[in-house]
Tab-separated table of C-alpha atoms in Angstrom:
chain	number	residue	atom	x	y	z
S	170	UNK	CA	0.000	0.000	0.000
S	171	UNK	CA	1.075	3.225	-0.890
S	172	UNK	CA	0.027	6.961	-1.501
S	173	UNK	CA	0.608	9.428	-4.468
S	174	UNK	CA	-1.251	11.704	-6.428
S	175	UNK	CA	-3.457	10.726	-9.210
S	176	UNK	CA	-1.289	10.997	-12.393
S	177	UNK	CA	1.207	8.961	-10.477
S	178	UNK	CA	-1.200	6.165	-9.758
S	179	UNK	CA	-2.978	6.435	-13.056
S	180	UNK	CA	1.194	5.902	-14.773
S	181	UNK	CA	1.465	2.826	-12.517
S	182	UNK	CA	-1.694	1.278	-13.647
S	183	UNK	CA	-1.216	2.047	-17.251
S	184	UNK	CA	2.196	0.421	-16.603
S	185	UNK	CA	1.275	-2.651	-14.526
S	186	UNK	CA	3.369	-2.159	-12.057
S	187	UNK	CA	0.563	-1.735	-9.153
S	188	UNK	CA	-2.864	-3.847	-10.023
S	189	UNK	CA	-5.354	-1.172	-8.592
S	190	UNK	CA	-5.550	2.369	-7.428
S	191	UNK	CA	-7.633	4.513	-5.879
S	192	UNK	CA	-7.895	8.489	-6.851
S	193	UNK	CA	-9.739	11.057	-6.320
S	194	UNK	CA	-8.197	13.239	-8.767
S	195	UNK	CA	-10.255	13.999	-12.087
S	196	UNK	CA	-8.995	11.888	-14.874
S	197	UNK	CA	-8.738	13.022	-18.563
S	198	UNK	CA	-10.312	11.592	-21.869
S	199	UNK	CA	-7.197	9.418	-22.639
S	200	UNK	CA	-6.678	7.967	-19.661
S	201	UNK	CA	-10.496	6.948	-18.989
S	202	UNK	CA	-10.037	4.966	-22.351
S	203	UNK	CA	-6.937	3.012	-21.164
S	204	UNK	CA	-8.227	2.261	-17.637
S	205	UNK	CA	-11.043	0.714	-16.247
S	206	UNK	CA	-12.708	3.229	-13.879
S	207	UNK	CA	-15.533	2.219	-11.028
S	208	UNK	CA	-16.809	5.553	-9.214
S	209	UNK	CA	-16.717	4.504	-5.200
S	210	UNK	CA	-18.009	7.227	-3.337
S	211	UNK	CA	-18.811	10.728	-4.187
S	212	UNK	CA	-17.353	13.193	-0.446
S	213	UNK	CA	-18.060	16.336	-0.013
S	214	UNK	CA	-15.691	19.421	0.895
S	215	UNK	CA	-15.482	21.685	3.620
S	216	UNK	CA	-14.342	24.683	4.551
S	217	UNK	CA	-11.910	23.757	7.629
S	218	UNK	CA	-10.673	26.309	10.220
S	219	UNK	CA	-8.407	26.048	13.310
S	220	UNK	CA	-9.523	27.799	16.564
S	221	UNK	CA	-7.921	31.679	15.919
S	222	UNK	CA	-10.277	31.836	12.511
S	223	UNK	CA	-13.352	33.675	13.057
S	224	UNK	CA	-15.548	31.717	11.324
S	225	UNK	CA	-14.606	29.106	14.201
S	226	UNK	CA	-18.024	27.690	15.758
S	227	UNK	CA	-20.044	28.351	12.624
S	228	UNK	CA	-22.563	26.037	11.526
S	229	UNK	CA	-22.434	26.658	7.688
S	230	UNK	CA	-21.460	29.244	4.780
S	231	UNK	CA	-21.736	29.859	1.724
S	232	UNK	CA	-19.559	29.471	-1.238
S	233	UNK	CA	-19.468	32.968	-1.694
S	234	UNK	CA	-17.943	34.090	1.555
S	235	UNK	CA	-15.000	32.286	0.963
S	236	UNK	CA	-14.349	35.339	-2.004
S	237	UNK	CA	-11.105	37.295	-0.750
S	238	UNK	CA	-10.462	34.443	2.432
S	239	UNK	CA	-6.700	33.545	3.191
S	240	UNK	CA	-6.682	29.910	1.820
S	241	UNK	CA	-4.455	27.357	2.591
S	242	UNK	CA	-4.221	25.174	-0.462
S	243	UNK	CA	-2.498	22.215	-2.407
S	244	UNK	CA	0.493	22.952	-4.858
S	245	UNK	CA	-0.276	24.695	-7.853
S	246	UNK	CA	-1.190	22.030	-11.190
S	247	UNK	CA	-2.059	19.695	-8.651
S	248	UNK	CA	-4.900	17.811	-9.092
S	249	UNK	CA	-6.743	18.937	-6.279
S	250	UNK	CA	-5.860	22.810	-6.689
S	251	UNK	CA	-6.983	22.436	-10.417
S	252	UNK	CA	-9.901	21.029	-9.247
S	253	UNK	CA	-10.876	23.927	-6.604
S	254	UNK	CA	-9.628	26.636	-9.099
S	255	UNK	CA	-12.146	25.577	-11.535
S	256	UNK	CA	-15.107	25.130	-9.306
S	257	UNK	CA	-14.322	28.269	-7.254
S	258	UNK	CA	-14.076	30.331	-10.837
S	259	UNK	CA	-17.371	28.451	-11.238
S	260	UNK	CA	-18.672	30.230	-8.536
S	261	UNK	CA	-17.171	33.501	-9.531
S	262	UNK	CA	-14.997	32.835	-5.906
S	263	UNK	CA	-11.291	34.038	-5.752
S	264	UNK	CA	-9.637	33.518	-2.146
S	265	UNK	CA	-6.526	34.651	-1.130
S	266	UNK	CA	-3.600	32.066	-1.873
S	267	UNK	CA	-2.062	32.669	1.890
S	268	UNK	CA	0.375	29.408	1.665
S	269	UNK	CA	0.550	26.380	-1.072
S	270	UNK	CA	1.612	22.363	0.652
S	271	UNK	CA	2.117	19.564	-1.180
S	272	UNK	CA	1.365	17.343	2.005
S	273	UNK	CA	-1.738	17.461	3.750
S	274	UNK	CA	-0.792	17.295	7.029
S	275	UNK	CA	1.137	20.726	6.050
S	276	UNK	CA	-2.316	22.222	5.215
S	277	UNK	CA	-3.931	21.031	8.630
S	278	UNK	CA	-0.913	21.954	10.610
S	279	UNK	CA	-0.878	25.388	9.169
S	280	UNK	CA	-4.568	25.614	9.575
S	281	UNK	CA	-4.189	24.787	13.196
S	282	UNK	CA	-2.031	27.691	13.950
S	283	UNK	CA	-3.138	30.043	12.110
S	284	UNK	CA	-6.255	32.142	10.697
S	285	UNK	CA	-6.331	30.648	7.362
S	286	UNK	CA	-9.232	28.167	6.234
S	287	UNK	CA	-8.543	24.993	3.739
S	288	UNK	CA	-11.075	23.432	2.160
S	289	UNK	CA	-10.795	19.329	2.178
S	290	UNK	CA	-13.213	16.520	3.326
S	291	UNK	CA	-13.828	15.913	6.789
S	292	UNK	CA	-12.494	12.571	6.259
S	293	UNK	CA	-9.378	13.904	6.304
S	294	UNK	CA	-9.556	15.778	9.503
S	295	UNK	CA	-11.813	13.514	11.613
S	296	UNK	CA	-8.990	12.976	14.465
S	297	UNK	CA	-7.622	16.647	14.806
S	298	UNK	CA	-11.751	17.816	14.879
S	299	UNK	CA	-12.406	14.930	17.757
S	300	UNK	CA	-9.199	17.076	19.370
S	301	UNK	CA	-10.618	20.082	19.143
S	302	UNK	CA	-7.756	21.599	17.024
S	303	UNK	CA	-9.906	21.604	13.972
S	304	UNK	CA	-13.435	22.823	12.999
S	305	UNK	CA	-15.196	21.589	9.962
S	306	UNK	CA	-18.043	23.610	8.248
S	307	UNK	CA	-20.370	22.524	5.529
S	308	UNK	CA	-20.996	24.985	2.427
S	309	UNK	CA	-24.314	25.817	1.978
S	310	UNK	CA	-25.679	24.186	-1.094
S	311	UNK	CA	-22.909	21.423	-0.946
S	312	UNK	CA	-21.333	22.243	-4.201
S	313	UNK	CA	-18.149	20.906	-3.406
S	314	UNK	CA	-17.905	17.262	-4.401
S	315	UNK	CA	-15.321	14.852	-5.554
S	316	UNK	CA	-15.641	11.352	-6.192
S	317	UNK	CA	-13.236	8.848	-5.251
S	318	UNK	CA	-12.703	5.735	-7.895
S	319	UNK	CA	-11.025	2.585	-8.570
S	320	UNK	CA	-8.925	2.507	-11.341
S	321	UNK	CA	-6.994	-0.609	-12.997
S	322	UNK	CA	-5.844	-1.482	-16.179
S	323	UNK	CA	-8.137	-4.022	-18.214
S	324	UNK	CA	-5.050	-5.499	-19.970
S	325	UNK	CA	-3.459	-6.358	-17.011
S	326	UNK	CA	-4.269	-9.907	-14.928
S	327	UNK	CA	-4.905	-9.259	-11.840
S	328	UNK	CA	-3.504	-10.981	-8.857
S	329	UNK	CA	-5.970	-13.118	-6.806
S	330	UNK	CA	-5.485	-10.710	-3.918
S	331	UNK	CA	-6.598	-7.940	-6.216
S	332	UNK	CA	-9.381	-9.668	-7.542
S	333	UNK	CA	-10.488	-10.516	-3.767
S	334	UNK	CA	-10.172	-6.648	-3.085
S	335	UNK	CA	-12.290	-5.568	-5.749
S	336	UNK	CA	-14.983	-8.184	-4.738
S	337	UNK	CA	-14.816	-7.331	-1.336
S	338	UNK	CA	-15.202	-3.610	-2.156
S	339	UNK	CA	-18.779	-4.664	-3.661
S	340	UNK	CA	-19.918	-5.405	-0.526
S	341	UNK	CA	-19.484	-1.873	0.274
S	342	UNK	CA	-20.427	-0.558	-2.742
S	343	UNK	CA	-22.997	-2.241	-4.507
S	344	UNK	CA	-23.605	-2.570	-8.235
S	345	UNK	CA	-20.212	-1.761	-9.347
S	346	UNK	CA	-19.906	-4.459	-11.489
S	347	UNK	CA	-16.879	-5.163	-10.836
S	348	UNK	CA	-16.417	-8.768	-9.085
S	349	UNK	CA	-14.573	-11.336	-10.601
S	350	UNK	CA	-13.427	-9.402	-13.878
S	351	UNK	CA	-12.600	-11.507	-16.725
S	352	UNK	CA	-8.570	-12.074	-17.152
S	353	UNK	CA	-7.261	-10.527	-20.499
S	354	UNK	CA	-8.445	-12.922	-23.777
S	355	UNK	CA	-10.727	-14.954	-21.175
S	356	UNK	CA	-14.011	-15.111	-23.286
């Protein structure tokens, strides 16, 4: 088991050396026609504050008050900062760029200590919100959604313990179709 960001995982697929991966990244044209792609769970996002913000103890807001908010975000070109640029420009939303992390626990540490606000899913920051450090708040409307998906390479045969995985996932996720997939020239 291992973690990287999407294009990585997608390259590893494509090139057999993993047998699955999981992304939540947005995939392009090509590669959705050279992988096999099962969408697992769609999770919203947040905005996330530590305890100096003032927006600390809120309930909800709206997408447009985060217009002009120091924002703690991911890298720029990542996948996840191309992602919020384009739904925030949706949204006719431009936040302040106050610090850019490649790691996420960079993001949630700098959150923490400062009065900056990140937006991720609350997956992510279930342990430091049970602490107290963090505070999660939903966005009116929910409009903030990305969907986490399988990915593996239909050329590829699958190890047993991959095809286990993927039928075990079904019991999570029903109707993905995706239990014991046919091996490569298997008719």
């Amino acid at each position: 088991l291992r973690t990287d960001i999407t294009p990585q995982i997608v390259s590893e697929v494509r090139a057999r050396r993993i047998d699955l991966g999981i992304v939540e990244g947005e995939l392009s044209a090509s590669e959705r026609e050279q992988i096999n792609v099962a969408p697992l769970q769609a999770f919203d996002q947040f905005v996330v504050v530590g305890r100096k913000h003032p927006w600390w103890g809120r309930e909800h807001v709206s997408i447009d008050a985060i217009d002009g908010q120091s924002l703690i975000t991911r890298q720029p070109h990542s996948q996840t900062r191309l992602w919020l640029e384009a739904v925030l420009l949706e949204h006719s939303v431009q936040p302040r760029i106050a610090a850019e992390f490649d790691h996420l626990e960079s993001i949630k540490r700098a959150v923490t200590a400062g009065q900056c606000l990140t937006i991720l899913p609350s997956y992510t920051v279930e342990q430091e919100q049970q602490l107290g450090l963090l505070h999660v708040i939903p966005i009116d409307g929910s409009p903030l959604q990305r969907m986490l998906k399988l990915i593996w390479n239909p050329a590829a045969h699958l190890s047993p313990v991959a095809r286990a995985f993927m039928t075990h996932l079904e019991t999570f996720f029903p109707g993905l179709g995706i239990s014991a997939p046919t091996e490569p020239g298997a008719s």
